[in-house]
Amino acid sequence: MTGKENIPDANVEANENVDHWVHSTCNLCSIGCGCEIGVKDDKIVGIKGEVSHSINMGKLDPKAKDQWYANYSKDRLLTPMVRNENGELEKATWEEAMDLMVEQAKKTLKNKGPDGFSIYSTGQGFLEDFYTIAKVGRAGIGTHLLDANTRLCTATTEWCLLQSFGSDGVPASFEDFDHAETVMLFGHNPAETGTVLFDRIMERKNRTGKPYLIVVDPRETASAKEADLHLSLKPGTNAALLNGIIRQIISDGNIDRDYISRNTIEFNSMRNSIEEWTLAKTSAMTGIPEEQLTLAAKVLGETPSLVSTTLQGAFQSSDATTACVAINNLHLMRGLIGKPGCGPFHMAGQPSSSGNRTVGGVGTYPGNRNPANPDHLNEMAELWNIDAEKLEIGPEKGIMKQIEMIENDKISFFWNIHTNPLVSLPNRQRAKKALEKAFVVVQDPFLTETTEVADIVLPPAMWGEKEGTMENADRTINLLRKAVEPPEGVKSDFEILVEFSNRMGFKDKDGNPLIQYTTPEEAFEEWKKVSKGRPSDMSGMTYELLEKEKGIRWPATEDKPEGTTRLYEDQTFPTNIDYCQSFGKDPITGRPKTKAEFQQKNADGRAIFQPTYYFGSPEMPQDEYPFWLNTGRLLWHWHTRTKTARSKKLEEKAPRAYVEMNEDDAYSLRINQDDLVRVTSPRGEIQLPVHVDNRINQGEVFIPFHYGNWDGEQSANEMTMDVVDPVSHQPILKQAVCKVEKIS
Amino acid sequence: MSLRVHFQYVGKLAEELLEEADLTNTPLEYRYRTALREKETHVRKTLDLLKQKNHDPDNLLNAISIVYKSDEVEKLHFNGWKRLCQQNKTIKEEVLSKLETKFSRMKTELEEAVPYVKSIAKGHKDSRIIVPALYRD
């Protein structure tokens, strides 16, 4: 970070000789920083932050500045690969690879039907790709098995918003951080995973003393070190903590009764669900002293404005949706939503995972349409000019369910687009064994751990080599112009999807090709029509306007093309039965509610308080496995390092995995700094060096999840639990049990 | 065979499973048992409504829909619970296997009941709203 106004963060080779700069957006994390790509001789030679972009004002994350090196990595794939009779991947032409792909896809549809086919995509593609996945997957193939690595990332964001407000869409925006008296970072460590946002918060705090900063995290992270109040809770107790705080706020009388009665329903049901959570009980469960809980309840109960963020510490923990819904409850009972400096801000992990949800490449139908509402499906059928019977009803199936289906020979075709599940999925040996059974197509610029099980590998264009839009964590749609031509031999995701659809012969009702657009911009124009009248209406946007305005937040209608800074300013929520995106799920079992059950609530424009029962982790430390295993992220790497490990500088900063352990635990096990240890869980074991420090509590260990090639790198996901949250179906990657032994 | 016969059998199996004591007293076990209980309740409700000559079809279809949806989520939690039991070696394989047999049988019964649900739904509702996709395939 420069720390200076109007001087952008940059990393440019040949600084004096850049031919031209091209408008773009960072393709890492969910902040959505505006940037420009430096081009010389049709080659990317650098990046700089966009000073006039309201979200980052010229700043860039350290990873962002190195993201273009991977484009020129020597091991980049420049031709498709197909597994031969000897079980080896060998180079193939596009013709050969696509012929084989289509042949297998047709075979699957014939033998297994549409639900024998699954597409597992990403939160790092473009909105136009995701929209095409939605159309090809739903209207072409007819499957409802569309999922993405967003299941590991933001599925809980989506479901907590559906449960409370009736539709997806994060209520607050990044602007609200500049106005909030109090900011609570709940299971969110932006000092390492979203540095531009953290700098924005801290710059204001250093200048004005505001906001009061609460950080909820078991570890003393870089963000927690800067907090006014750090609540270091025991693993798996997020919901217990929130229940205790919320009960105390109610007990102190710090609720907005008028707001509750005018704009919400079922407050009493929520209150009853947390009645047992006295501060004493909460303290015993969470390990947080009562004085800290009292202080938290006082600050959160009295602050006139509040932004509460959540990220993987909430989403990948036990009771994930419950905890995030509790945060919505907190904002609703205090009336702190739809006003400057106010609102729940459930983050996304990836640069466009929100976009995938919005356009229906994952989750519900495009434009926040309800997959259990036949009228919404009829609308989609009309917009796509297909028979409504083609569109499958019901909620999607998450990746963990899909793994189960592959194990049981229900799915036989698995199309994996821009993600690396054999490093990122829990209990990855089980996932590997399952994927070995299916016909697997992997779309990735590099050979990865997942291409080990691929039958076909398709090499796509990378960031800077294609055009499209992305949606960040606060509903901003940003444009990315193509800076350079992709290398010869690769195609964009968009081109691959359209070609697949055409080769499969997918048609509309009139016998015309299902996909009639030929460029990303044409796809965006079609999507705009689909979005019209829905919560994520983008009918007022154009590529030209997106570039000029440096991003626009949805909804942006034809009447209001400038977009919407924050949702629910009129305190009307999308819970009307004919309009809502979901009829909700039972908070304990996750059973989808029927229309009749939702109708009985009669929410009709009011937000819904949900009960928040605490359950805790499905697995608890025991004699054999006395430690909690927590997994997470490092400042220097992104996901499974497919890109960041190809930057020499970033890889040097964090070249290998390690296990972080408390000093007292290390002492009692006679383990010293950098000793090699074996960490074992009920699912697997790995060997790695120890980092001893006191950032972590006794009885807990932490391992970064980025690592895990099959040649000896140590993967945390050998050990994680393959169980999911009942509502969002997000895997619980943050809690498992383990033991640690010194290797002599 | 009829919907009544299939649902009666599902109800019987659900009752048998609910009569068994909690084996681990863990969240996943609580969740699947809650779903199982809800399914059992709505199986009974369906059977009661089927006995009535002038039952409200919407009411009946709503109850049937809850049976299917509960069955689907109950499997998700049961399978997760079973995996953790196996990984932690907390419950004997033969016990898990017996439970699984009953859960699988309930799903089979519900799959076989689909044609009857379709005939009840005809003219009232798209049966696809009532019966989840993976029971129809």
CSV table of C-alpha atoms in Angstrom, one decimal, chain B:
chain,number,residue,atom,x,y,z
B,1,MET,CA,-50.5,-51.4,-4.1
B,2,SER,CA,-51.5,-47.8,-3.3
B,3,LEU,CA,-50.1,-44.7,-1.8
B,4,ARG,CA,-51.6,-45.8,1.5
B,5,VAL,CA,-49.7,-49.1,1.5
B,6,HIS,CA,-46.4,-47.4,0.7
B,7,PHE,CA,-46.9,-44.7,3.2
B,8,GLN,CA,-48.0,-47.1,5.9
B,9,TYR,CA,-44.7,-49.0,5.5
B,10,VAL,CA,-42.7,-45.8,5.5
B,11,GLY,CA,-44.5,-44.8,8.7
B,12,LYS,CA,-43.8,-48.2,10.3
B,13,LEU,CA,-40.1,-48.0,9.5
B,14,ALA,CA,-39.9,-44.4,10.7
B,15,GLU,CA,-41.5,-45.4,14.0
B,16,GLU,CA,-39.1,-48.2,14.5
B,17,LEU,CA,-36.2,-46.0,13.9
B,18,LEU,CA,-37.5,-43.4,16.3
B,19,GLU,CA,-38.1,-46.0,19.0
B,20,GLU,CA,-34.4,-46.7,19.0
B,21,ALA,CA,-32.5,-44.7,21.6
B,22,ASP,CA,-30.1,-41.9,20.6
B,23,LEU,CA,-26.9,-43.6,19.9
B,24,THR,CA,-24.4,-40.7,20.0
B,25,ASN,CA,-26.4,-37.7,21.2
B,26,THR,CA,-24.7,-35.5,18.6
B,27,PRO,CA,-26.0,-32.7,16.4
B,28,LEU,CA,-26.2,-34.7,13.2
B,29,GLU,CA,-28.1,-37.5,14.9
B,30,TYR,CA,-30.5,-34.9,16.4
B,31,ARG,CA,-31.0,-33.3,13.0
B,32,TYR,CA,-31.8,-36.6,11.2
B,33,ARG,CA,-34.1,-37.7,14.0
B,34,THR,CA,-36.0,-34.4,13.9
B,35,ALA,CA,-36.5,-34.8,10.1
B,36,LEU,CA,-37.5,-38.4,10.7
B,37,ARG,CA,-40.1,-37.3,13.3
B,38,GLU,CA,-41.5,-34.7,11.0
B,39,LYS,CA,-41.8,-37.2,8.2
B,40,GLU,CA,-43.5,-39.7,10.5
B,41,THR,CA,-46.0,-37.0,11.6
B,42,HIS,CA,-46.8,-36.1,8.0
B,43,VAL,CA,-47.1,-39.7,6.9
B,44,ARG,CA,-49.8,-40.1,9.6
B,45,LYS,CA,-51.4,-36.9,8.5
B,46,THR,CA,-51.5,-38.1,4.9
B,47,LEU,CA,-53.0,-41.5,5.9
B,48,ASP,CA,-55.7,-39.7,8.0
B,49,LEU,CA,-56.5,-37.4,5.1
B,50,LEU,CA,-56.7,-40.3,2.7
B,51,LYS,CA,-59.4,-41.8,4.9
B,52,GLN,CA,-61.6,-38.7,4.6
B,53,LYS,CA,-63.9,-38.7,1.7
B,54,ASN,CA,-63.9,-35.0,1.1
B,55,HIS,CA,-60.3,-34.1,2.0
B,56,ASP,CA,-58.8,-30.9,0.7
B,57,PRO,CA,-56.4,-31.9,-2.1
B,58,ASP,CA,-54.1,-29.0,-1.4
B,59,ASN,CA,-53.8,-30.0,2.3
B,60,LEU,CA,-53.1,-33.6,1.3
B,61,LEU,CA,-50.5,-32.7,-1.3
B,62,ASN,CA,-48.8,-30.3,1.2
B,63,ALA,CA,-48.5,-33.2,3.7
B,64,ILE,CA,-47.1,-35.5,1.0
B,65,SER,CA,-44.6,-32.9,-0.1
B,66,ILE,CA,-43.3,-32.6,3.5
B,67,VAL,CA,-42.9,-36.3,3.7
B,68,TYR,CA,-40.7,-36.4,0.6
B,69,LYS,CA,-38.7,-33.3,1.5
B,70,SER,CA,-38.1,-34.6,5.0
B,71,ASP,CA,-36.9,-37.9,3.7
B,72,GLU,CA,-34.4,-36.2,1.4
B,73,VAL,CA,-32.8,-34.0,4.1
B,74,GLU,CA,-32.9,-36.8,6.7
B,75,LYS,CA,-30.7,-38.9,4.3
B,76,LEU,CA,-28.2,-36.1,4.1
B,77,HIS,CA,-27.8,-35.9,7.9
B,78,PHE,CA,-27.9,-39.6,8.4
B,79,ASN,CA,-25.2,-40.2,5.8
B,80,GLY,CA,-23.0,-37.5,7.4
B,81,TRP,CA,-23.6,-39.0,10.8
B,82,LYS,CA,-22.8,-42.5,9.6
B,83,ARG,CA,-19.6,-41.3,8.0
B,84,LEU,CA,-18.5,-39.7,11.3
B,85,CYS,CA,-19.4,-42.8,13.3
B,86,GLN,CA,-17.3,-44.9,10.9
B,87,GLN,CA,-14.4,-42.5,10.9
B,88,ASN,CA,-14.4,-42.2,14.7
B,89,LYS,CA,-15.4,-45.9,15.2
B,90,THR,CA,-18.1,-44.9,17.6
B,91,ILE,CA,-20.8,-47.3,16.4
B,92,LYS,CA,-20.5,-50.8,15.2
B,93,GLU,CA,-20.8,-51.4,11.5
B,94,GLU,CA,-23.6,-53.9,11.9
B,95,VAL,CA,-25.7,-51.3,13.8
B,96,LEU,CA,-25.1,-48.7,11.1
B,97,SER,CA,-25.9,-51.2,8.4
B,98,LYS,CA,-29.2,-52.1,10.0
B,99,LEU,CA,-30.2,-48.5,10.2
B,100,GLU,CA,-29.1,-47.8,6.6
B,101,THR,CA,-31.2,-50.7,5.3
B,102,LYS,CA,-34.3,-49.1,6.9
B,103,PHE,CA,-33.5,-45.6,5.5
B,104,SER,CA,-32.9,-47.0,2.0
B,105,ARG,CA,-36.1,-49.0,2.2
B,106,MET,CA,-38.1,-45.8,3.0
B,107,LYS,CA,-36.6,-44.1,0.0
B,108,THR,CA,-37.5,-47.0,-2.2
B,109,GLU,CA,-41.1,-47.0,-0.9
B,110,LEU,CA,-41.4,-43.3,-1.6
B,111,GLU,CA,-40.0,-43.8,-5.1
B,112,GLU,CA,-42.5,-46.5,-5.8
B,113,ALA,CA,-45.3,-44.3,-4.5
B,114,VAL,CA,-44.6,-41.6,-7.1
B,115,PRO,CA,-47.2,-42.7,-9.7
B,116,TYR,CA,-49.9,-42.5,-7.0
B,117,VAL,CA,-48.8,-39.0,-6.0
B,118,LYS,CA,-48.9,-38.0,-9.7
B,119,SER,CA,-52.5,-39.2,-10.0
B,120,ILE,CA,-53.5,-37.3,-6.9
B,121,ALA,CA,-51.8,-34.2,-8.1
B,122,LYS,CA,-53.2,-34.3,-11.6
B,123,GLY,CA,-55.4,-31.3,-12.2
B,124,HIS,CA,-54.3,-29.6,-9.0
B,125,LYS,CA,-50.6,-29.1,-9.0
B,126,ASP,CA,-47.4,-30.0,-10.9
B,127,SER,CA,-46.4,-33.2,-9.2
B,128,ARG,CA,-42.8,-32.1,-9.6
B,129,ILE,CA,-43.4,-29.5,-6.9
B,130,ILE,CA,-44.5,-32.3,-4.5
B,131,VAL,CA,-41.8,-34.9,-5.3
B,132,PRO,CA,-38.1,-33.9,-5.4
B,133,ALA,CA,-36.2,-34.6,-8.6
B,134,LEU,CA,-34.1,-37.4,-7.3
B,135,TYR,CA,-37.2,-39.5,-6.4
B,136,ARG,CA,-38.5,-39.2,-9.9
B,137,ASP,CA,-35.5,-40.0,-12.0
